[in-house]
Short mmCIF file of C-alpha atoms in Angstrom, two decimals:
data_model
loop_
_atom_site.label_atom_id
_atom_site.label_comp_id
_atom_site.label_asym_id
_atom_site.label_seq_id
_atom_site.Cartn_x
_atom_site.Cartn_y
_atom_site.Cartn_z
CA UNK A 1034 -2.94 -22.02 -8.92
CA UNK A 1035 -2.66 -23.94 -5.60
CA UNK A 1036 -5.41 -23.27 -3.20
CA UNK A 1037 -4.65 -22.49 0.41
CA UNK A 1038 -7.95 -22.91 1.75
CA UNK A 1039 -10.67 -25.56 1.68
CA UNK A 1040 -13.38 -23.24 0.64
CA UNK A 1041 -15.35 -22.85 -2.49
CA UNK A 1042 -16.30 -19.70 -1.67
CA UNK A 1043 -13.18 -18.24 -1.46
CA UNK A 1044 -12.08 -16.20 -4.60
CA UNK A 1045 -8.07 -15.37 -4.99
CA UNK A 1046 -7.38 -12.03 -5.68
CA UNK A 1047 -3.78 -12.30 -5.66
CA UNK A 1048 -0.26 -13.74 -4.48
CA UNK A 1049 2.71 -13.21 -3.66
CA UNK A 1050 6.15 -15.09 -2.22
CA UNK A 1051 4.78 -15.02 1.07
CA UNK A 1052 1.40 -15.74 1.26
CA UNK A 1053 -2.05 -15.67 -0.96
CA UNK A 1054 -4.98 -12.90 -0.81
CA UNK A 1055 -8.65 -14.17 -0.80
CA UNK A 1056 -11.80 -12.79 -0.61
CA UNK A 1057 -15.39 -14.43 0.01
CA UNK A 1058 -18.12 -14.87 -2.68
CA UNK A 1059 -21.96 -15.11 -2.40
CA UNK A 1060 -24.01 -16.78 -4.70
CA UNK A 1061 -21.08 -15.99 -7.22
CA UNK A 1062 -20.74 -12.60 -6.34
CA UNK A 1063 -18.25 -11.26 -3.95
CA UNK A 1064 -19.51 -10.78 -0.20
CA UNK A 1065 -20.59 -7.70 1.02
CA UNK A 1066 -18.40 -7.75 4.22
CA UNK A 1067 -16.04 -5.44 2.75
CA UNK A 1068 -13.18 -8.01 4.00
CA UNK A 1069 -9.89 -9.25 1.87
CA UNK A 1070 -7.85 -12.37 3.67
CA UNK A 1071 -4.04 -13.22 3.27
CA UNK A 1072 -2.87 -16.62 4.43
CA UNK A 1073 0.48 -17.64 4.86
CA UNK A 1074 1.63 -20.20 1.90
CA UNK A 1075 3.80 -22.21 4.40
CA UNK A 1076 2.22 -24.54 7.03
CA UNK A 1077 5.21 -23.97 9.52
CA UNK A 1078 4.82 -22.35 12.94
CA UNK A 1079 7.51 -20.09 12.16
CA UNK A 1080 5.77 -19.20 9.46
CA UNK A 1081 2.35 -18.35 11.03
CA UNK A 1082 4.70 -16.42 13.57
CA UNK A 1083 6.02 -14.33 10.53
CA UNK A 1084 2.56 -13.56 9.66
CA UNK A 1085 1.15 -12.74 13.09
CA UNK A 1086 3.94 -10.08 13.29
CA UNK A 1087 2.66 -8.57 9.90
CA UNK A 1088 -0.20 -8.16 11.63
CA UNK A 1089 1.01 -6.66 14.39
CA UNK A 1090 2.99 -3.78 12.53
CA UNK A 1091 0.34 -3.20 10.63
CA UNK A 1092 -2.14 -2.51 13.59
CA UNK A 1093 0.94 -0.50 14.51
CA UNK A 1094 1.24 1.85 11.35
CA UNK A 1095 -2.43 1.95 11.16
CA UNK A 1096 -3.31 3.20 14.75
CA UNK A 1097 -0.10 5.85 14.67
CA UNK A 1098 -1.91 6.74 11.13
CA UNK A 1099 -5.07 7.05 12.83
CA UNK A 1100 -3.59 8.85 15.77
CA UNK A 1101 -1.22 10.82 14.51
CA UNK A 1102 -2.38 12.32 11.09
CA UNK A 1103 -6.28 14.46 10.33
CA UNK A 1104 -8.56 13.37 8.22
CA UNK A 1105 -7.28 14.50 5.52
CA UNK A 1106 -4.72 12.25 5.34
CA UNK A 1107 -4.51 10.85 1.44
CA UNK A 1108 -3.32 7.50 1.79
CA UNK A 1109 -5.24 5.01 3.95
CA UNK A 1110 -3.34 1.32 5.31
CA UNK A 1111 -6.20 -1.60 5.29
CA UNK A 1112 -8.00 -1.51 8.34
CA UNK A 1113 -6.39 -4.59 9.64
CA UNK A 1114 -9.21 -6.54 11.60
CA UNK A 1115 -8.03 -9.88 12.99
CA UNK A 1116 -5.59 -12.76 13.08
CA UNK A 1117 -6.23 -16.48 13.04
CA UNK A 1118 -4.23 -19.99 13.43
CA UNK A 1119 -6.55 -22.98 11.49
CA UNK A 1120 -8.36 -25.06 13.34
CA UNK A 1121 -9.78 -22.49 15.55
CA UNK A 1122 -12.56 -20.39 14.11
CA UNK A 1123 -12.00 -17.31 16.69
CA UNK A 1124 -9.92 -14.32 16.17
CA UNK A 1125 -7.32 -14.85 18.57
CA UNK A 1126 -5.81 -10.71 17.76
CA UNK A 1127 -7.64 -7.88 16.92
CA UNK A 1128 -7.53 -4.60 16.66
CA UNK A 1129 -9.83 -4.25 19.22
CA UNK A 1130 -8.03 -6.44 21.39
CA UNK A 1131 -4.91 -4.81 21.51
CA UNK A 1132 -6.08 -2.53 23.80
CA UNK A 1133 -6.05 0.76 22.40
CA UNK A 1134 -8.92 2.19 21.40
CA UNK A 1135 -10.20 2.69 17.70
CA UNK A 1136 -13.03 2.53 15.85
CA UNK A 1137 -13.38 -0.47 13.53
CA UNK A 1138 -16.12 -0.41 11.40
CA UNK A 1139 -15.30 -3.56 10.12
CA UNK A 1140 -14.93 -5.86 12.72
CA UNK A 1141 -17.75 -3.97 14.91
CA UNK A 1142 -20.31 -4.71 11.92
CA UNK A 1143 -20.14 -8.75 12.21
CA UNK A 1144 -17.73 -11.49 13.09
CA UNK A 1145 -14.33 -12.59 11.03
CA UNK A 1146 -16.09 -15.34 8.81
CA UNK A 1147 -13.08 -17.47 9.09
CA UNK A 1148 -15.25 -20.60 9.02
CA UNK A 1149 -16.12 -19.64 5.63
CA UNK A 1150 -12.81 -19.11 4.34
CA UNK A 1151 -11.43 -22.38 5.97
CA UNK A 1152 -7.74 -21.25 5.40
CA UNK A 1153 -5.33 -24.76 5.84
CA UNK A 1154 -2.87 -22.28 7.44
CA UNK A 1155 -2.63 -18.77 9.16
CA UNK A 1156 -4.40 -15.76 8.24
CA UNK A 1157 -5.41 -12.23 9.20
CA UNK A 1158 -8.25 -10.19 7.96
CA UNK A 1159 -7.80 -6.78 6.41
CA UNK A 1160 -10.39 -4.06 4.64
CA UNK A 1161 -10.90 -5.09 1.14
CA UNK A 1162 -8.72 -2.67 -0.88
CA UNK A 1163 -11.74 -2.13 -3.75
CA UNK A 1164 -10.64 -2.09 -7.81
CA UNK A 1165 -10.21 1.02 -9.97
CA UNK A 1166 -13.23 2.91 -10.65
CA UNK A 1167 -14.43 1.76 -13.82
CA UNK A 1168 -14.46 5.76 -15.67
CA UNK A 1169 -10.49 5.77 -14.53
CA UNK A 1170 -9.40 2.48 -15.60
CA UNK A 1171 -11.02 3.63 -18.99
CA UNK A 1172 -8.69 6.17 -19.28
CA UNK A 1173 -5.72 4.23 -18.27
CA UNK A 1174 -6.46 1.52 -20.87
CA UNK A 1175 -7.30 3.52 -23.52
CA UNK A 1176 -3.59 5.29 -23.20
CA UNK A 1177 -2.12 1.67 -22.07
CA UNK A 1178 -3.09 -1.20 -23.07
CA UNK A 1179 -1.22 -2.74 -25.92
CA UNK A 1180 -4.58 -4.70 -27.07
CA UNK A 1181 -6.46 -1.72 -28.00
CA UNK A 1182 -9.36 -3.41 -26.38
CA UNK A 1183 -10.22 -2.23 -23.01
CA UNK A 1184 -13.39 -3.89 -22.80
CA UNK A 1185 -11.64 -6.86 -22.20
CA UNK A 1186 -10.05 -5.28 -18.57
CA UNK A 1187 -10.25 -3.77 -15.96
CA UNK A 1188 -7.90 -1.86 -14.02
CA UNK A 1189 -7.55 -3.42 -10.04
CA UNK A 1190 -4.66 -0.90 -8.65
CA UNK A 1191 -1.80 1.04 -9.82
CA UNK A 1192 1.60 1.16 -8.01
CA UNK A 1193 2.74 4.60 -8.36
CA UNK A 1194 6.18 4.77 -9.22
CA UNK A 1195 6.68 8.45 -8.84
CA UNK A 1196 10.50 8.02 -8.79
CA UNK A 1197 10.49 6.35 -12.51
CA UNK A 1198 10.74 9.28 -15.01
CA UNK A 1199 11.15 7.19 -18.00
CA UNK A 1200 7.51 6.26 -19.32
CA UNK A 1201 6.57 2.66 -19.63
CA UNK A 1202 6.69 1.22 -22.78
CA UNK A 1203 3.93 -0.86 -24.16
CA UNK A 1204 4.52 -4.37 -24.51
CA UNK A 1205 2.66 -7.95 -25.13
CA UNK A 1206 2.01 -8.28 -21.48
CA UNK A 1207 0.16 -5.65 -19.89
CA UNK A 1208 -0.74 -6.13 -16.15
CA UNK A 1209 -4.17 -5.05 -15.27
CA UNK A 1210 -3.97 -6.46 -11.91
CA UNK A 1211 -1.12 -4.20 -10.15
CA UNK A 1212 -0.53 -1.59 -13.04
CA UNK A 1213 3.34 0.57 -13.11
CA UNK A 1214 2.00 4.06 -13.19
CA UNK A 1215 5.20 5.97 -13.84
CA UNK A 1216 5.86 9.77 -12.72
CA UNK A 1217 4.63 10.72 -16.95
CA UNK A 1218 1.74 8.43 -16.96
CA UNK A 1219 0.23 9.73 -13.28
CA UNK A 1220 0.61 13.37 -14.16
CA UNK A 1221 -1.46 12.97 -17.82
CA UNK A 1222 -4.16 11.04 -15.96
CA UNK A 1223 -4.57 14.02 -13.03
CA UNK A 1224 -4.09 16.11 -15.55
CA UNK A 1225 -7.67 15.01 -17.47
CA UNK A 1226 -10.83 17.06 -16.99
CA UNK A 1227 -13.55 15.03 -15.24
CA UNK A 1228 -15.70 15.76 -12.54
CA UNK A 1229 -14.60 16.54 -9.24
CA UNK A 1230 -15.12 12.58 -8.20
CA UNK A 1231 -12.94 11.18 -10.54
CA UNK A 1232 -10.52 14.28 -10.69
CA UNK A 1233 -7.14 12.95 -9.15
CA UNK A 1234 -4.85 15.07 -7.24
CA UNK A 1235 -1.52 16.63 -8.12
CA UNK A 1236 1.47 14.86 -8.69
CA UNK A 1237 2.79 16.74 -5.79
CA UNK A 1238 0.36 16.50 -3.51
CA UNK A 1239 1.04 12.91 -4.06
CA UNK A 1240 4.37 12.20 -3.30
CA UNK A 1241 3.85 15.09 -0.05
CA UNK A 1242 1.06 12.77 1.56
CA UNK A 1243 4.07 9.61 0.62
CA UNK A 1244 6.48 11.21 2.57
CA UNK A 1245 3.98 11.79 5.17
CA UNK A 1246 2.72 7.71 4.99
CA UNK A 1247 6.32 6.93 5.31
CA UNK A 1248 7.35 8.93 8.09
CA UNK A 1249 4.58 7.68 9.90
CA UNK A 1250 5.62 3.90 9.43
CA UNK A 1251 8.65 5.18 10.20
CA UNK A 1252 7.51 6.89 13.69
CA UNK A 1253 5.84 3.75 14.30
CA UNK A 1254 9.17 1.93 14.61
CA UNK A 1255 9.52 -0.05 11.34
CA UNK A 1256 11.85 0.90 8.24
CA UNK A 1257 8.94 0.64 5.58
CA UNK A 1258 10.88 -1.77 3.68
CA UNK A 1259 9.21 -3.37 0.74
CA UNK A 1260 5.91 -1.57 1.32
CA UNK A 1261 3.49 -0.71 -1.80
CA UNK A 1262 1.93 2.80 -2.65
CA UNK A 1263 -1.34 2.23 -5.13
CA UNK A 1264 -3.76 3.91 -6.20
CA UNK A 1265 -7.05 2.07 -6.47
CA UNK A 1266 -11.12 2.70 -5.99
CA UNK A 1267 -12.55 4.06 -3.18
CA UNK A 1268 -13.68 2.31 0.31
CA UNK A 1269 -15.19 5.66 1.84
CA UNK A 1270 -18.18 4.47 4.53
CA UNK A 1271 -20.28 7.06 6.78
CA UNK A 1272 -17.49 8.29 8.89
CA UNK A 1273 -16.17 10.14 5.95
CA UNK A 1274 -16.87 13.69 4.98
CA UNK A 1275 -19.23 14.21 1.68
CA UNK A 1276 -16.40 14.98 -0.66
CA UNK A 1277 -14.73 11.76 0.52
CA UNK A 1278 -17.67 9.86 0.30
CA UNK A 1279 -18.15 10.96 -3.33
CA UNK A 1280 -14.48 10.17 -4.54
CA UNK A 1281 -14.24 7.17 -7.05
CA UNK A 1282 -10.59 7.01 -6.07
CA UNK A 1283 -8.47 6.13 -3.08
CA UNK A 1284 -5.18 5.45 -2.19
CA UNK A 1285 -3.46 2.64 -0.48
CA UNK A 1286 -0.35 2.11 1.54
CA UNK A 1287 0.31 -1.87 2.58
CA UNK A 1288 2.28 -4.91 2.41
CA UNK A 1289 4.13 -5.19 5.52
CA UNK A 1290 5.50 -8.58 6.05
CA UNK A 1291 9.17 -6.84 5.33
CA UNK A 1292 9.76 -4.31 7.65
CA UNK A 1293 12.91 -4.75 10.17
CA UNK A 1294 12.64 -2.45 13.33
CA UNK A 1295 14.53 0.61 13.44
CA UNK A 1296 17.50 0.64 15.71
CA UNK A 1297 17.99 3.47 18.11
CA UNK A 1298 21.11 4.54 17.32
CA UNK A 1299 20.98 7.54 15.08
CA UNK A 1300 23.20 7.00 12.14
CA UNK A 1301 22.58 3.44 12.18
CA UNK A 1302 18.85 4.17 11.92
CA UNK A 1303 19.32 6.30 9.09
CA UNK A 1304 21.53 3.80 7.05
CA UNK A 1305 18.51 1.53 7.45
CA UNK A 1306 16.29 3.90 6.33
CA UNK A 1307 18.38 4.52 3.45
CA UNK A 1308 19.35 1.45 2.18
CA UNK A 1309 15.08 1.04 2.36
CA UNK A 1310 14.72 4.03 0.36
CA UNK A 1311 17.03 2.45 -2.59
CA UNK A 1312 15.97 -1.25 -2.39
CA UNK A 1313 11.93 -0.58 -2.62
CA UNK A 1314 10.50 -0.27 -6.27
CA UNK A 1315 10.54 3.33 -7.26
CA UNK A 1316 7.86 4.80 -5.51
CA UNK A 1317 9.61 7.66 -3.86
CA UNK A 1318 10.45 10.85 -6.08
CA UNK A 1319 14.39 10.87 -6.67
CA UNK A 1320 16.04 12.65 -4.02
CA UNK A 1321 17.36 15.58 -5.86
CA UNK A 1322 17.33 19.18 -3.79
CA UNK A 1323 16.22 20.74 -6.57
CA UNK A 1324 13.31 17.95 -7.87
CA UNK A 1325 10.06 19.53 -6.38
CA UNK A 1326 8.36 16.27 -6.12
CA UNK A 1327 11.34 15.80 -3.67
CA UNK A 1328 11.13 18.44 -1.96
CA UNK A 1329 7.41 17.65 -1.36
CA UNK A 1330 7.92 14.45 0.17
CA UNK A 1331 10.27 15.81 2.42
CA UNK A 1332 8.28 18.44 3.60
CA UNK A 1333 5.32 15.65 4.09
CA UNK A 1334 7.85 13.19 6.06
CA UNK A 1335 9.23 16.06 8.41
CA UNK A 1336 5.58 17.20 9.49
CA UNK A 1337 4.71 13.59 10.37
CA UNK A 1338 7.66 13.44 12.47
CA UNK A 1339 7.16 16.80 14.03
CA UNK A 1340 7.69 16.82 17.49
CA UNK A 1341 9.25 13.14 18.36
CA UNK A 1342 12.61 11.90 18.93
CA UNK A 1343 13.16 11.29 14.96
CA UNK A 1344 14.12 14.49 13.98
CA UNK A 1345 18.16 14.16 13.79
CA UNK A 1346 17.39 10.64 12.42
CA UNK A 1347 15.76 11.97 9.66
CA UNK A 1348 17.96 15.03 8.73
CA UNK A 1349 21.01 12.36 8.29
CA UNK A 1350 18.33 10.24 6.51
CA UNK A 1351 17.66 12.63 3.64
CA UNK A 1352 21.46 13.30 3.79
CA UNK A 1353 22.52 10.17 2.76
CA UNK A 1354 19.85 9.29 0.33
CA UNK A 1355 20.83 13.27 -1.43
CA UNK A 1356 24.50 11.99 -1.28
CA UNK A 1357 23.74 8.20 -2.61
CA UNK A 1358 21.24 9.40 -5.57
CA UNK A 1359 24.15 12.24 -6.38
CA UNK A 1360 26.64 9.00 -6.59
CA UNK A 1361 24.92 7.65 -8.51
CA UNK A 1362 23.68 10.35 -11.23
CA UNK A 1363 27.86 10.98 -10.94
CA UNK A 1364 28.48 7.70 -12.27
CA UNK A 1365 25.81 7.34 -14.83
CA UNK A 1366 27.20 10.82 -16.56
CA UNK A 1367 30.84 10.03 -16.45
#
């Protein structure tokens, strides 16, 4: 795998077309600064430009999260804590910099240890999204994994297709690091018995809280194209409530380096929004009036939207994507 930084105690924890994810080790182990890093694979300015914006929508989504949405709120973006172009060691954007307030436990703890990382070319620093607790990857492997030896994995995240109904079939390859949890395979594991900590919620309490991530993205100004719903551990920290604090389970909303603005023309707007809908993996529940998973989500976009200029805009949204999907389940029958 080629390495995009110069440090030895940087540990990949992933990649993609776009740019690499590291985090920081100590003594071996991984640091305890609760920080994940994603540099840019191409040296180019336009490049690092690409990846400063990425930042910048996701301070977006995550302060209109923060803003916007209680507490309660299910799915959490990575508290995005600062950007940096290699040589200098500084953050040159934060968070805190933009000039809107918000508490960032992160970066208020201790400074961005670029210097450790030494990336070779631009990077940001998020919140570490932390693996599966260990008592529900157990479950998902025993059900899973083709190798019949779980002992040998361990589950990082699940994307959570809600809007695949077929279930997954096993097969020689089985991808512990970014697991396909279909729409079957999520409703048997929230359907176990544990304890209340590792007790996940409803399928349709799911895919509400998605619609409700989504419109928010979406009342930030961005389409949400290409962005990733996963279920993973838990990063709760002191400013959480006890049950929070307790869970063994969070979930995740990020990957943003996709997202076109939305224009402000109303129609055209929602034919962005739909042609989003269609081209992300199935994460969404199918947009069927009568699917209540649907129904859900809809009710949990149109109550983040509540009250802004979005509301016609998302009326001919869910229009569309009702009229594509019934197209589409048209053609497949005849």
């Amino acid at each position: 795998m080629h390495s995009y930084v110069d440090s030895n105690l940087a540990k990949p924890a992933g990649a993609g077309g776009f740019g690499a994810i590291y985090t920081l080790t100590e003594h071996g182990e991984r640091s305890p600064d609760q920080l994940a890093f994603k540099v840019v694979k191409n040296e180019s300015k336009e490049h690092a430009m690409y990846l400063q914006d990425e930042f910048e929508m996701m301070v977006r989504a995550y302060l209109t999260l923060n803003n916007n949405q209680s507490e309660s709120t299910l799915f959490r973006i990575p508290i995005p804590v600062a950007f940096s172009r290699p040589p200098a060691e500084q953050a040159v954007a934060t968070v805190k910099s933009s000039g809107l307030a918000v508490v960032n436990r992160l970066s208020d703890a201790q400074p961005v240890q670029f210097h450790k990382l030494r990336p070779k070319n631009a990077v940001y620093a998020m919140e570490r999204i932390p693996a599966m607790a260990e008592a529900i990857s157990q479950r998902i492997l025993n059900k899973f994994s083709p190798q019949h030896t779980p002992e040998q994995y361990q589950i990082i995240m699940c994307r959570l297709y809600l809007g695949r109904l077929e279930p997954i079939r096993r097969t020689r390859f089985f991808n512990s690091r970014n697991y396909p949890l279909d729409l079957p395979g999520y409703e048997w594991l929230s359907d176990l018995n544990g304890d209340s900590n590792t007790t996940l919620p409803s399928a349709t309490v799911v895919a509400e809280e998605m619609g409700k991530a989504l419109g928010t993205i979406n009342v930030a100004g961005y389409d949400g194209r290409d962005i990733e719903f996963v279920l993973a551990g838990s990063n709760s920290s002191s400013h959480d409530d006890n049950a929070r604090r307790n869970q063994q389970w969070g979930f995740y909303v990020f990957d943003f380096n996709q997202m076109p603005p939305i224009p402000t023309d109303t129609e055209k707007a929602a034919e962005l929004l739909r042609d989003m809908f269609f081209l992300n993996d199935p994460y969404y529940p199918r947009p069927i009036p009568e699917n209540p998973l649907y129904e859900a989500f809809k009710r949990g976009y149109h109550n983040a939207i509540n009250g802004t200029e979005a509301d016609a805009r998302a009326r001919s949204f869910f229009r569309m994507i009702e009229e594509c999907q019934a197209q589409r389940d048209a053609h497949t029958t005849s």
